[in-house]
Short mmCIF file of N, CA, C and O and ligand atoms in Angstrom, two decimals:
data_model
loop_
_atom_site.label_atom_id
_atom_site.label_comp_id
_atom_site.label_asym_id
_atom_site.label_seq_id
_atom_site.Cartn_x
_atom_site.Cartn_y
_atom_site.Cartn_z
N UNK A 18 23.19 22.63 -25.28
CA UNK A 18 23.64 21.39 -24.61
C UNK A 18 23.59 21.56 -23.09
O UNK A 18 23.52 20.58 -22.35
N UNK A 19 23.64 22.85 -22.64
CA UNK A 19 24.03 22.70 -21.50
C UNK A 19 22.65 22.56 -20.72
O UNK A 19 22.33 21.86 -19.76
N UNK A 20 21.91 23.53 -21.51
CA UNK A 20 19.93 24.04 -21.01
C UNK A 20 19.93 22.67 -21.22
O UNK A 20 19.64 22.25 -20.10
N UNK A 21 20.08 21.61 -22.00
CA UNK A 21 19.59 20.25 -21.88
C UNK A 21 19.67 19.46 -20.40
O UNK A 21 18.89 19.02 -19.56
N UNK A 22 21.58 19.58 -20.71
CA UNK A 22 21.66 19.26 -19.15
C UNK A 22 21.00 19.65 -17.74
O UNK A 22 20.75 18.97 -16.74
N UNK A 23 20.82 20.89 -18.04
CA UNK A 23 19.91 21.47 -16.41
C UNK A 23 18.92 21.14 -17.16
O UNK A 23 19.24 21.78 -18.15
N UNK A 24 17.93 20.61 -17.45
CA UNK A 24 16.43 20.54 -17.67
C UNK A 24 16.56 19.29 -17.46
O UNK A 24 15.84 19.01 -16.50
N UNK A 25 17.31 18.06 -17.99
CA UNK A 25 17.71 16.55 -17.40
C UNK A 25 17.44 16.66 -16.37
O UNK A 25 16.43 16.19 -15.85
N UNK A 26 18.51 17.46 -15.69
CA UNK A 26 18.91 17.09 -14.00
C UNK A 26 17.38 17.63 -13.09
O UNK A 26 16.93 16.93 -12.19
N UNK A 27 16.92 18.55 -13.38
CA UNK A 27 15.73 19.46 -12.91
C UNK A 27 14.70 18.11 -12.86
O UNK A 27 14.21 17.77 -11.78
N UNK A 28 14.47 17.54 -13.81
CA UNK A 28 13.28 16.71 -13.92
C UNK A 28 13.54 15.61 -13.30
O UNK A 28 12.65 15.03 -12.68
N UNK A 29 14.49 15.25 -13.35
CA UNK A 29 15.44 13.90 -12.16
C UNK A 29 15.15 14.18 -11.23
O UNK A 29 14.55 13.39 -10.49
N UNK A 30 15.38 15.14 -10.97
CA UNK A 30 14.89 15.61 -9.41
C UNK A 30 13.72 15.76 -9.04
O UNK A 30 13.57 15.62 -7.83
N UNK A 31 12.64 16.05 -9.75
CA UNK A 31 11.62 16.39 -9.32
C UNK A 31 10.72 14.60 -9.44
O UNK A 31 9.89 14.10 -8.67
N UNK A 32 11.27 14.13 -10.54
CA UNK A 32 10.61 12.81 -10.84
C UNK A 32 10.82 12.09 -9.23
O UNK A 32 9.97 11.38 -8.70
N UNK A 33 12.15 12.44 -8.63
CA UNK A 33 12.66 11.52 -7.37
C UNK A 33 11.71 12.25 -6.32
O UNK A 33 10.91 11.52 -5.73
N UNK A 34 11.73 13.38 -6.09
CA UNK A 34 10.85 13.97 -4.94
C UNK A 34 9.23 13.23 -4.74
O UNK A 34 8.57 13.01 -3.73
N UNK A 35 8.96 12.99 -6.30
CA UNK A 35 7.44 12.52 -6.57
C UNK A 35 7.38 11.30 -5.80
O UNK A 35 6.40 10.94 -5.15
N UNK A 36 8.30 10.79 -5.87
CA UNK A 36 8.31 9.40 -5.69
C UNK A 36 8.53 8.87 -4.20
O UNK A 36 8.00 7.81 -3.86
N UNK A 37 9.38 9.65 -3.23
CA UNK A 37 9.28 9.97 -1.83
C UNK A 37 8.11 10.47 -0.77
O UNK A 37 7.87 11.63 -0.44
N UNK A 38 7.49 9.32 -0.36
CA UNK A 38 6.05 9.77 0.12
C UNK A 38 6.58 10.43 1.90
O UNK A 38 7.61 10.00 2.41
N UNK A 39 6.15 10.91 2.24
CA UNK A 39 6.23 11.29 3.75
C UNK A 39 5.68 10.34 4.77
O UNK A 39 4.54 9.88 4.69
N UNK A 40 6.52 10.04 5.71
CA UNK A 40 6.05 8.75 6.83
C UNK A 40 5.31 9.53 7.59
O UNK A 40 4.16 9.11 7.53
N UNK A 41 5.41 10.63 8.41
CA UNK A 41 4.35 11.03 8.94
C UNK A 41 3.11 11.80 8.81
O UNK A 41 2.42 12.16 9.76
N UNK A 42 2.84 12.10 7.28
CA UNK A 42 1.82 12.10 6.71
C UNK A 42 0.63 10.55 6.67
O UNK A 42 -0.53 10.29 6.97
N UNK A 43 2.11 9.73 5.96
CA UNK A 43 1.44 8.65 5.75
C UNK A 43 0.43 8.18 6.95
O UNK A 43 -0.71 7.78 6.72
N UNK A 44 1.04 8.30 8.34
CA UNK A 44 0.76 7.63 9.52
C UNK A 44 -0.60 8.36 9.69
O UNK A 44 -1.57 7.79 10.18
N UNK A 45 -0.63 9.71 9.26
CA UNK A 45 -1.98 10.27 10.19
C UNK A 45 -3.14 9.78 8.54
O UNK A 45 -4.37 9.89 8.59
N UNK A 46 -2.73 9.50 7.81
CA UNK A 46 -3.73 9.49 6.37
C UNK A 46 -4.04 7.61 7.13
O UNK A 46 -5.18 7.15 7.22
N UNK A 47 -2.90 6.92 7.51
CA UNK A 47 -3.35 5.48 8.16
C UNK A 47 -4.54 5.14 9.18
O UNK A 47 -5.13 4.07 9.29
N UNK A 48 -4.73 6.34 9.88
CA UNK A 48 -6.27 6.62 10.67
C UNK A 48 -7.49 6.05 10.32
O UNK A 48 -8.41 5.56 10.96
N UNK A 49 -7.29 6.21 9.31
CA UNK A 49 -8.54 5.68 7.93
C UNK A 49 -8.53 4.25 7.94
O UNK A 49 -9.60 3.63 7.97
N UNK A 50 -7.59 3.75 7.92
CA UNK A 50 -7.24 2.45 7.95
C UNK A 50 -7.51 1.62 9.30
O UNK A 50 -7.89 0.46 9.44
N UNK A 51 -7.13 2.71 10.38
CA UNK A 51 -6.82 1.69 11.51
C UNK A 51 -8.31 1.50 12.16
O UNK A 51 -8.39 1.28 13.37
N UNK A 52 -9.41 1.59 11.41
CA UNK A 52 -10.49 1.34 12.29
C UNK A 52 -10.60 -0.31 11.71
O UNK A 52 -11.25 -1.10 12.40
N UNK A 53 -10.11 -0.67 10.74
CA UNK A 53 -9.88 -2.13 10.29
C UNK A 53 -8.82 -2.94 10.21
O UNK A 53 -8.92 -4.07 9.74
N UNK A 54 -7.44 -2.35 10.77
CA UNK A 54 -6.15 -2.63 10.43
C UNK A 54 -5.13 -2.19 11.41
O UNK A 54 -4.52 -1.16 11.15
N UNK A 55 -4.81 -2.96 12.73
CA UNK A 55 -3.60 -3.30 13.55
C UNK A 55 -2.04 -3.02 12.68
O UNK A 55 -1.87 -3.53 11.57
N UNK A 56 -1.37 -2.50 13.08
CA UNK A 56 -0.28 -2.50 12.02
C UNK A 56 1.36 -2.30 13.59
O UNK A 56 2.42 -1.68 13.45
N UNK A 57 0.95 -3.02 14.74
CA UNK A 57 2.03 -3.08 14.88
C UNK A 57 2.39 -4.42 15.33
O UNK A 57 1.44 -5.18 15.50
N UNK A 58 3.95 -5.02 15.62
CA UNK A 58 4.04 -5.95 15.29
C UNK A 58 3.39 -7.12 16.27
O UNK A 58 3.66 -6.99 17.46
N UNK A 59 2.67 -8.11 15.92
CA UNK A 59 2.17 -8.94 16.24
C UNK A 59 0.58 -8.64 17.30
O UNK A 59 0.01 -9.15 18.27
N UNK A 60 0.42 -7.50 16.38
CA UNK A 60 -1.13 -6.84 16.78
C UNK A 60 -2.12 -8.01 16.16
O UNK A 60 -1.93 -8.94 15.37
N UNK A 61 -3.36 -7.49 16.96
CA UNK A 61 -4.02 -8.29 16.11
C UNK A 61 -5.35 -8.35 15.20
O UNK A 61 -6.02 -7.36 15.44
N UNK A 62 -5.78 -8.95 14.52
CA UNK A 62 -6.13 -9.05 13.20
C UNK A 62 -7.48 -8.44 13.53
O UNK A 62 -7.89 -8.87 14.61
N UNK A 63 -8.36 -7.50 12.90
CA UNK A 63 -9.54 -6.67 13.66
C UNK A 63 -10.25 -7.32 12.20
O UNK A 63 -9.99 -8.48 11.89
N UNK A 64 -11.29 -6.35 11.23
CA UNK A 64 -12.25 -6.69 10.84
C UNK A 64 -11.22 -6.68 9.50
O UNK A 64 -11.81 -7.23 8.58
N UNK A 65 -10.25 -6.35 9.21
CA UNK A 65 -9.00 -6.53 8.66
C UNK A 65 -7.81 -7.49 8.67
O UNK A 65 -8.23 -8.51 9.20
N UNK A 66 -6.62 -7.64 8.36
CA UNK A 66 -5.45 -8.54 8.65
C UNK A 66 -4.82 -7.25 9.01
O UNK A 66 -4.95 -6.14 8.50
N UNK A 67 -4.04 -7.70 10.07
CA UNK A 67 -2.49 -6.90 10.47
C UNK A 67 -2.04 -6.71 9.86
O UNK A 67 -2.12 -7.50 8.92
N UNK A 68 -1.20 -5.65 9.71
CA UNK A 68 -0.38 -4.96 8.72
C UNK A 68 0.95 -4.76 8.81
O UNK A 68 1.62 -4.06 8.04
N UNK A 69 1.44 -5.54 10.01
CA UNK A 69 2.84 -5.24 9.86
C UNK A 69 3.78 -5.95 9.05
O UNK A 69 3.63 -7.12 8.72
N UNK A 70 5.13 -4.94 8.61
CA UNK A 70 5.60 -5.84 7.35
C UNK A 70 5.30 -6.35 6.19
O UNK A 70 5.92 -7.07 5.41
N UNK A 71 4.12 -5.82 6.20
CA UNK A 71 3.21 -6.07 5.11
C UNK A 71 4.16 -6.19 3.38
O UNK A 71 3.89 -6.81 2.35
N UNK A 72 5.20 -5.36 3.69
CA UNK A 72 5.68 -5.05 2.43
C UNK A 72 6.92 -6.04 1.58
O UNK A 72 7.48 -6.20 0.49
N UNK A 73 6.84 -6.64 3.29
CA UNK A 73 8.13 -8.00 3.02
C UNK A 73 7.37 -9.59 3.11
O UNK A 73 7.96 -10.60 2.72
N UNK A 74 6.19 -9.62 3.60
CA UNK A 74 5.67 -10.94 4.41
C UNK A 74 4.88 -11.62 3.28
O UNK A 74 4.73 -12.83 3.16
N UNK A 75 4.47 -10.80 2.58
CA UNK A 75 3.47 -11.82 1.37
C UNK A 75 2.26 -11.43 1.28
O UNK A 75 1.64 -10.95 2.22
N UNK A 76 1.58 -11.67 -0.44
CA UNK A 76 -0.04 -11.28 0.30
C UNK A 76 -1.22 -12.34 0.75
O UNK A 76 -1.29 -13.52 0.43
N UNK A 77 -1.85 -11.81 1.34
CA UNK A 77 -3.07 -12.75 2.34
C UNK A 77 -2.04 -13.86 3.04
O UNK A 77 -2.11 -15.06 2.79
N UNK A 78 -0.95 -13.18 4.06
CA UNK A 78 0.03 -14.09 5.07
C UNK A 78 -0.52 -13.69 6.44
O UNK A 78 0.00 -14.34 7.35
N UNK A 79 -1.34 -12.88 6.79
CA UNK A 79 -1.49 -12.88 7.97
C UNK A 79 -1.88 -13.75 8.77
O UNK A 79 -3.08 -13.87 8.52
N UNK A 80 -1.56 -14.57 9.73
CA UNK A 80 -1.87 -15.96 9.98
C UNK A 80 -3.05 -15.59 10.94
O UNK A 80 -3.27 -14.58 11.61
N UNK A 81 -3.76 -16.81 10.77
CA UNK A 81 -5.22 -16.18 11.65
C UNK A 81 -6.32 -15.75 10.83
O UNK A 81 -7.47 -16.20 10.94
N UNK A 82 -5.90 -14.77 9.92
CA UNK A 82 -7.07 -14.17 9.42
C UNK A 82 -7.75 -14.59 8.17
O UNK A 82 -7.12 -14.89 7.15
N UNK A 83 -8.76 -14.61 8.25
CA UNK A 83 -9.53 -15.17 7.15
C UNK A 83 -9.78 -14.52 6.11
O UNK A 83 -10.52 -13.54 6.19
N UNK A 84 -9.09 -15.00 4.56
CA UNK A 84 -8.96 -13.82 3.56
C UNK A 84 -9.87 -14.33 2.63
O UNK A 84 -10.17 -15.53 2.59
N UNK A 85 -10.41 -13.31 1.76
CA UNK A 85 -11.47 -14.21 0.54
C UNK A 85 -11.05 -14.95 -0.03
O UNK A 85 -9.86 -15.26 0.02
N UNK A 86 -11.75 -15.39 -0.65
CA UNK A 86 -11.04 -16.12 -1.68
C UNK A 86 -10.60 -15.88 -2.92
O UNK A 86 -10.05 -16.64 -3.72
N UNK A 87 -10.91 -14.74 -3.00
CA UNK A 87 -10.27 -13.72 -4.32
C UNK A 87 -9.09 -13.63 -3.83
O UNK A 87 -8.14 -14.24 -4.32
N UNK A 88 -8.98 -12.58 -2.40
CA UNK A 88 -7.32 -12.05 -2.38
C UNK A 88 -6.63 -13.69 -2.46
O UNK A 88 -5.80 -13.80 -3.36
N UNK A 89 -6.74 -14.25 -2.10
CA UNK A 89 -6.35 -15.80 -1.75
C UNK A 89 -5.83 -16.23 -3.04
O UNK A 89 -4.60 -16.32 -3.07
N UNK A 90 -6.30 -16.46 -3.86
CA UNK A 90 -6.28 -16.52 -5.31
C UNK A 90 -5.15 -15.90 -6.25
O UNK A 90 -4.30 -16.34 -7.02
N UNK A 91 -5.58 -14.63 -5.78
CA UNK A 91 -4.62 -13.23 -6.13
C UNK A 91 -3.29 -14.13 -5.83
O UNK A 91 -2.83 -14.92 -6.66
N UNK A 92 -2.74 -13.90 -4.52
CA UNK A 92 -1.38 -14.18 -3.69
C UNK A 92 -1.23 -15.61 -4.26
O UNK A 92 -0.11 -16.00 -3.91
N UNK A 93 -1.88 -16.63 -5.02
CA UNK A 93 -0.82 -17.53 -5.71
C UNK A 93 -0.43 -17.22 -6.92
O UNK A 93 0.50 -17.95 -7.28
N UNK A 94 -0.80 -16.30 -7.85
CA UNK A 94 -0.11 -15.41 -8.95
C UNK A 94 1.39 -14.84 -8.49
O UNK A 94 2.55 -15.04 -8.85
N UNK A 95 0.49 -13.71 -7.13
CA UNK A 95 1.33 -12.57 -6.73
C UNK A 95 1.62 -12.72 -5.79
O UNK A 95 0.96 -12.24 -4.86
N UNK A 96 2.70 -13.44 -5.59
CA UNK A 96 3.15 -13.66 -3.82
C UNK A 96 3.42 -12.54 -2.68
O UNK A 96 3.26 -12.71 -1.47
N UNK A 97 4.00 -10.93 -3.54
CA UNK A 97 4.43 -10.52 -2.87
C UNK A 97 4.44 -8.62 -3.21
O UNK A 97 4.82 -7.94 -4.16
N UNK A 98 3.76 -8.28 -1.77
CA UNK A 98 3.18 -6.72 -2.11
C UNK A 98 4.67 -6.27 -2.69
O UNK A 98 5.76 -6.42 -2.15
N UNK A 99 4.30 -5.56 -4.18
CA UNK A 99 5.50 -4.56 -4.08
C UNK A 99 5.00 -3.28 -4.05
O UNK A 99 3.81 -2.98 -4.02
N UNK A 100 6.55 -2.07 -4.08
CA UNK A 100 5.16 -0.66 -3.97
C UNK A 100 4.58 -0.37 -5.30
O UNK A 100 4.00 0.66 -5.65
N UNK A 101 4.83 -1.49 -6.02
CA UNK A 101 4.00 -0.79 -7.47
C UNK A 101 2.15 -1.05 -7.56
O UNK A 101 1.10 -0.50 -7.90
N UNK A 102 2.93 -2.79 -6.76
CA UNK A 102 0.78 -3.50 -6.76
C UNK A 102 0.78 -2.63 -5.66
O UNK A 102 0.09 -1.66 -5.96
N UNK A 103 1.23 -2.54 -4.57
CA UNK A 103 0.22 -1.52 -3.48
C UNK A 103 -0.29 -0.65 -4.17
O UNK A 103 -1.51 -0.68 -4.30
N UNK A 104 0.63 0.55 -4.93
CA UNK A 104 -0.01 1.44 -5.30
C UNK A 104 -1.37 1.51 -6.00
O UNK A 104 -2.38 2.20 -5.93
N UNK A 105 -0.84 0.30 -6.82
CA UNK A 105 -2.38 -0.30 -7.56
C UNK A 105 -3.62 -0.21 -7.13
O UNK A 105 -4.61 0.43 -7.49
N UNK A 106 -3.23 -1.50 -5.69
CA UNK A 106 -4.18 -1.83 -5.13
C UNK A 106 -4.67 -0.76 -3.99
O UNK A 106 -5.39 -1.21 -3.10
N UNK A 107 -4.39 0.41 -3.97
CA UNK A 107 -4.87 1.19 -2.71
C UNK A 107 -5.52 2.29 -3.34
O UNK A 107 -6.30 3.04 -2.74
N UNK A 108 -5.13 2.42 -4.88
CA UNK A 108 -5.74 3.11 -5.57
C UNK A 108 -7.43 2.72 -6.20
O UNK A 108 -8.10 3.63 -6.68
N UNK A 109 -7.89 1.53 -6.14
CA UNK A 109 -8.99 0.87 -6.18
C UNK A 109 -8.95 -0.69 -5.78
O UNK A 109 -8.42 -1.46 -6.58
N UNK A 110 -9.29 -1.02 -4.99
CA UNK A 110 -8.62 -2.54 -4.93
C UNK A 110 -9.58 -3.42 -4.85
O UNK A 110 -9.50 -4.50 -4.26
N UNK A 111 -10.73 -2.87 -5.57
CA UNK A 111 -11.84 -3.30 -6.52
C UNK A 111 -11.79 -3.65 -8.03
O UNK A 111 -12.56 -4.28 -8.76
N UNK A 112 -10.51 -2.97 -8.25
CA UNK A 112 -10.12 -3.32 -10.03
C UNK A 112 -8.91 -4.08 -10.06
O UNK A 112 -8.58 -4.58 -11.14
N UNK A 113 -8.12 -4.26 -8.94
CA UNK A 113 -6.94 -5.14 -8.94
C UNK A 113 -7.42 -6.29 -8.70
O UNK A 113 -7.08 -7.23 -9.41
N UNK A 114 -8.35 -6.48 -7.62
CA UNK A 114 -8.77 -8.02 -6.82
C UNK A 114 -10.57 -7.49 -6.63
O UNK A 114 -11.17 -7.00 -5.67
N UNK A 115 -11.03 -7.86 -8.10
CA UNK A 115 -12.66 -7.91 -7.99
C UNK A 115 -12.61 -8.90 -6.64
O UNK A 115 -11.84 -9.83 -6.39
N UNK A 116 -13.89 -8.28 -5.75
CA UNK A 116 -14.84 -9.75 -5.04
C UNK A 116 -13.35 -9.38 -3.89
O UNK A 116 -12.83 -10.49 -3.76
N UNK A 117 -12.86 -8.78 -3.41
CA UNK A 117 -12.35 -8.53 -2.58
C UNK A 117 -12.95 -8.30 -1.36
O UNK A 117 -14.17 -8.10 -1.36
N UNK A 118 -12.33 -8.30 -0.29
CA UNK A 118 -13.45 -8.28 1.17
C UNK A 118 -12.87 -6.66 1.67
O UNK A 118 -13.34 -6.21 2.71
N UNK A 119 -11.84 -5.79 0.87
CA UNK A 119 -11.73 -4.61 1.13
C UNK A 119 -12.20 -3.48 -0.30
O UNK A 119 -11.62 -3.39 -1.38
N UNK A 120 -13.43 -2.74 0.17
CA UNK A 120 -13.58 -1.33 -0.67
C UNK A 120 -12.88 -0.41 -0.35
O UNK A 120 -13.36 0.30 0.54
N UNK A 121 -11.70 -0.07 -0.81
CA UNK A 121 -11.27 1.30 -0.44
C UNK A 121 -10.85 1.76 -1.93
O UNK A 121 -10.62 1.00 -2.87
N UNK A 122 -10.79 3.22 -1.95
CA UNK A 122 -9.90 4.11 -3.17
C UNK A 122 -9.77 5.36 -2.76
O UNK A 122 -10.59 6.27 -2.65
N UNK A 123 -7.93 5.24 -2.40
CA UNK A 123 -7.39 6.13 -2.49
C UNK A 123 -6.60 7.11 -3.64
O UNK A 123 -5.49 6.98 -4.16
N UNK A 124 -7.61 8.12 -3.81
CA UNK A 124 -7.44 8.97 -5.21
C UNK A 124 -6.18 9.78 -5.13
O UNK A 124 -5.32 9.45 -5.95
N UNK A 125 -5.98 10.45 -4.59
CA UNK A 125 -4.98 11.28 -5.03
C UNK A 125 -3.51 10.10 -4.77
O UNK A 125 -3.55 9.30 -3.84
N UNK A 126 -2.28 10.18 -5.77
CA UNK A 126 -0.84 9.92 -5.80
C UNK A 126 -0.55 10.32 -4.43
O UNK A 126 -0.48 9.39 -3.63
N UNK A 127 -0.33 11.76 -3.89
CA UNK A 127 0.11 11.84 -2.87
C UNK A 127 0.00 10.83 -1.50
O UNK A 127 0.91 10.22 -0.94
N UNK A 128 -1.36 10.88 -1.17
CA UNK A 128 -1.45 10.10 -0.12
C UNK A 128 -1.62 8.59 0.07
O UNK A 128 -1.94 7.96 1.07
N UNK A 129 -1.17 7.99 -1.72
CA UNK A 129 -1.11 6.52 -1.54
C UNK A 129 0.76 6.37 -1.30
O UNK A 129 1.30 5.33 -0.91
N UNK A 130 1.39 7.49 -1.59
CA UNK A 130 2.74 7.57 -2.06
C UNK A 130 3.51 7.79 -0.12
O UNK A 130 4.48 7.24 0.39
N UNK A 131 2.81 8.52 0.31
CA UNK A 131 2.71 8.82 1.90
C UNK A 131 2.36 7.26 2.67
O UNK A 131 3.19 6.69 3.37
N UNK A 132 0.75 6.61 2.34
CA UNK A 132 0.51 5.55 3.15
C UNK A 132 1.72 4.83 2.73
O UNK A 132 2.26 4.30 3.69
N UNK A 133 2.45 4.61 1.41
CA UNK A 133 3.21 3.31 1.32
C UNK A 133 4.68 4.12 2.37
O UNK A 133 5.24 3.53 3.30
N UNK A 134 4.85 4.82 2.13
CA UNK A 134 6.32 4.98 2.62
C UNK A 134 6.18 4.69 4.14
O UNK A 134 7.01 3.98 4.69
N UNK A 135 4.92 5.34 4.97
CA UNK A 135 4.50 4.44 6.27
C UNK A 135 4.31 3.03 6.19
O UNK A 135 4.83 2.48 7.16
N UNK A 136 3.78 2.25 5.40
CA UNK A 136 3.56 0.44 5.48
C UNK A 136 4.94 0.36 5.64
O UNK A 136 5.41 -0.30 6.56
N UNK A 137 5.76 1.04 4.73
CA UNK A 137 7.23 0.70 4.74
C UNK A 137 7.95 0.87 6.25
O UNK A 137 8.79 0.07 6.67
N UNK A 138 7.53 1.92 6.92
CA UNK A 138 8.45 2.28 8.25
C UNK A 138 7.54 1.02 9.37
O UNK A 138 7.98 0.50 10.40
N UNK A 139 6.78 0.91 9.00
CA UNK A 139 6.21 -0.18 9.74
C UNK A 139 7.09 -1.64 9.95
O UNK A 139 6.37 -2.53 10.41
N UNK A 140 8.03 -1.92 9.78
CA UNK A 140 8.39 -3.41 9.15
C UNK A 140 9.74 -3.74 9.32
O UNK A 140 10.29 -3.08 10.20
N UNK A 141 10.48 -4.58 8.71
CA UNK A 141 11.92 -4.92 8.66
C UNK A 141 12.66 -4.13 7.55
O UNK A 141 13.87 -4.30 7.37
C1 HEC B 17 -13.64 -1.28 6.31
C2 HEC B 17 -12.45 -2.01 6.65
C3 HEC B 17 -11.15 -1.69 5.95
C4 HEC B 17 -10.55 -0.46 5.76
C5 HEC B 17 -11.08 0.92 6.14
C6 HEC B 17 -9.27 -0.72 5.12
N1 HEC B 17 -9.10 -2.07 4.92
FE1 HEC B 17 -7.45 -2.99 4.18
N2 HEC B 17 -8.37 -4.80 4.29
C7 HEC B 17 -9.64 -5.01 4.81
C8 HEC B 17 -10.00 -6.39 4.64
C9 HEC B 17 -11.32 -7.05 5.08
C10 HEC B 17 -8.91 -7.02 3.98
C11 HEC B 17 -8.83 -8.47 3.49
C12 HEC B 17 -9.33 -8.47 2.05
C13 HEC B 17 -9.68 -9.85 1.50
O1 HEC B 17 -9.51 -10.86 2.18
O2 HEC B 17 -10.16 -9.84 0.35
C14 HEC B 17 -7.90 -5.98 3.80
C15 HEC B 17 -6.65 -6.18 3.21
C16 HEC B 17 -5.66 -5.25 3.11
C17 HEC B 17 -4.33 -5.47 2.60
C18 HEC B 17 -3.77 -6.82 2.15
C19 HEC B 17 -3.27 -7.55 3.40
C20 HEC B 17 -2.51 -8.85 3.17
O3 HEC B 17 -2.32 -9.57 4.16
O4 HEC B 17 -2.11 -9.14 2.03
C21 HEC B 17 -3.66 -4.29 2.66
C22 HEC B 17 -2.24 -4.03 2.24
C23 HEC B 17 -4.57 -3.31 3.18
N3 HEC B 17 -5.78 -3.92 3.45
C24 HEC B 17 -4.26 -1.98 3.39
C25 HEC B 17 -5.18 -1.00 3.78
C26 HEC B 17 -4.88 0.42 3.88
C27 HEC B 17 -3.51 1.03 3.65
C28 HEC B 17 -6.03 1.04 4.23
C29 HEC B 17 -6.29 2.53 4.40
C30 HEC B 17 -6.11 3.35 3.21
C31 HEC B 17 -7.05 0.01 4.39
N4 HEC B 17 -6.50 -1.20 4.11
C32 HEC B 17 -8.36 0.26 4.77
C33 HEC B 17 -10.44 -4.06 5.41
C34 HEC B 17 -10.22 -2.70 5.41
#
């Protein structure tokens, strides 16, 4: 009973660590990003939409920028990035939103788990 209990608590813990991405990882893995993507507040919109707040504002809200008409589409389903569709979507966002105007895939967990916890420090 007790080996149960420490093997519970052990994996609790480790499940929570998994799940805590690093902000300043995230920021330097965002490099990648920022040759298409402004992310501070009221930057502006490059061959990308701005990114700030991204995680509270809605998807395809960046005002100004011209989104396909897929993501467009998408955001009247899904109004609103959470970190589960980010994760989704940063992991191929060719299989979340075919006909999308962004190719990216970010493979490894770690550094989509890092970029989100940065989108996050980015914002309100
Ligand atoms: C080559 C340019 C390019 C790169 C590199 C790029 N993106 Fe994008 N991103 C875009 C474009 C274009 C869109 C708009 C997609 C559409 O309208 O279909 C977009 C859309 C987005 C959106 C949705 C925005 C909204 O307003 O809902 C997020 C989130 C995003 N990108 C995050 C990222 C992250 C994080 C990275 C780095 C891992 C990245 N992007 C790399 C071009 C890029």
């Amino acid at each position: 009973m007790k080996l149960f209990l420490i093997a519970t608590s052990v994996s609790i813990l480790l499940a929570h660590s998994a799940l805590a991405g690093d902000v300043k990882k995230g920021a330097k893995a965002f490099k990648k990003c920022a040759a298409c993507h402004s992310i501070d507040a009221g930057g502006k919109n490059k061959s990308g939409p701005n990114l700030y707040d991204i995680l509270n504002r809605g998807i395809a809200a960046s005002e100004g920028f011209k989104y396909s008409k897929k993501l467009a589409t998408f955001s009247g389903d899904n109004p609103q990035w959470t970190t589960e569709l980010m994760d989704v979507w940063l992991k191929n966002t060719q299989k979340l939103v075919k006909g999308s105007k962004m190719r990216v895939k970010v493979k490894k967990v770690a550094d989509r788990e890092n970029l989100i916890a940065y989108l996050q420090s980015m914002g309100n």
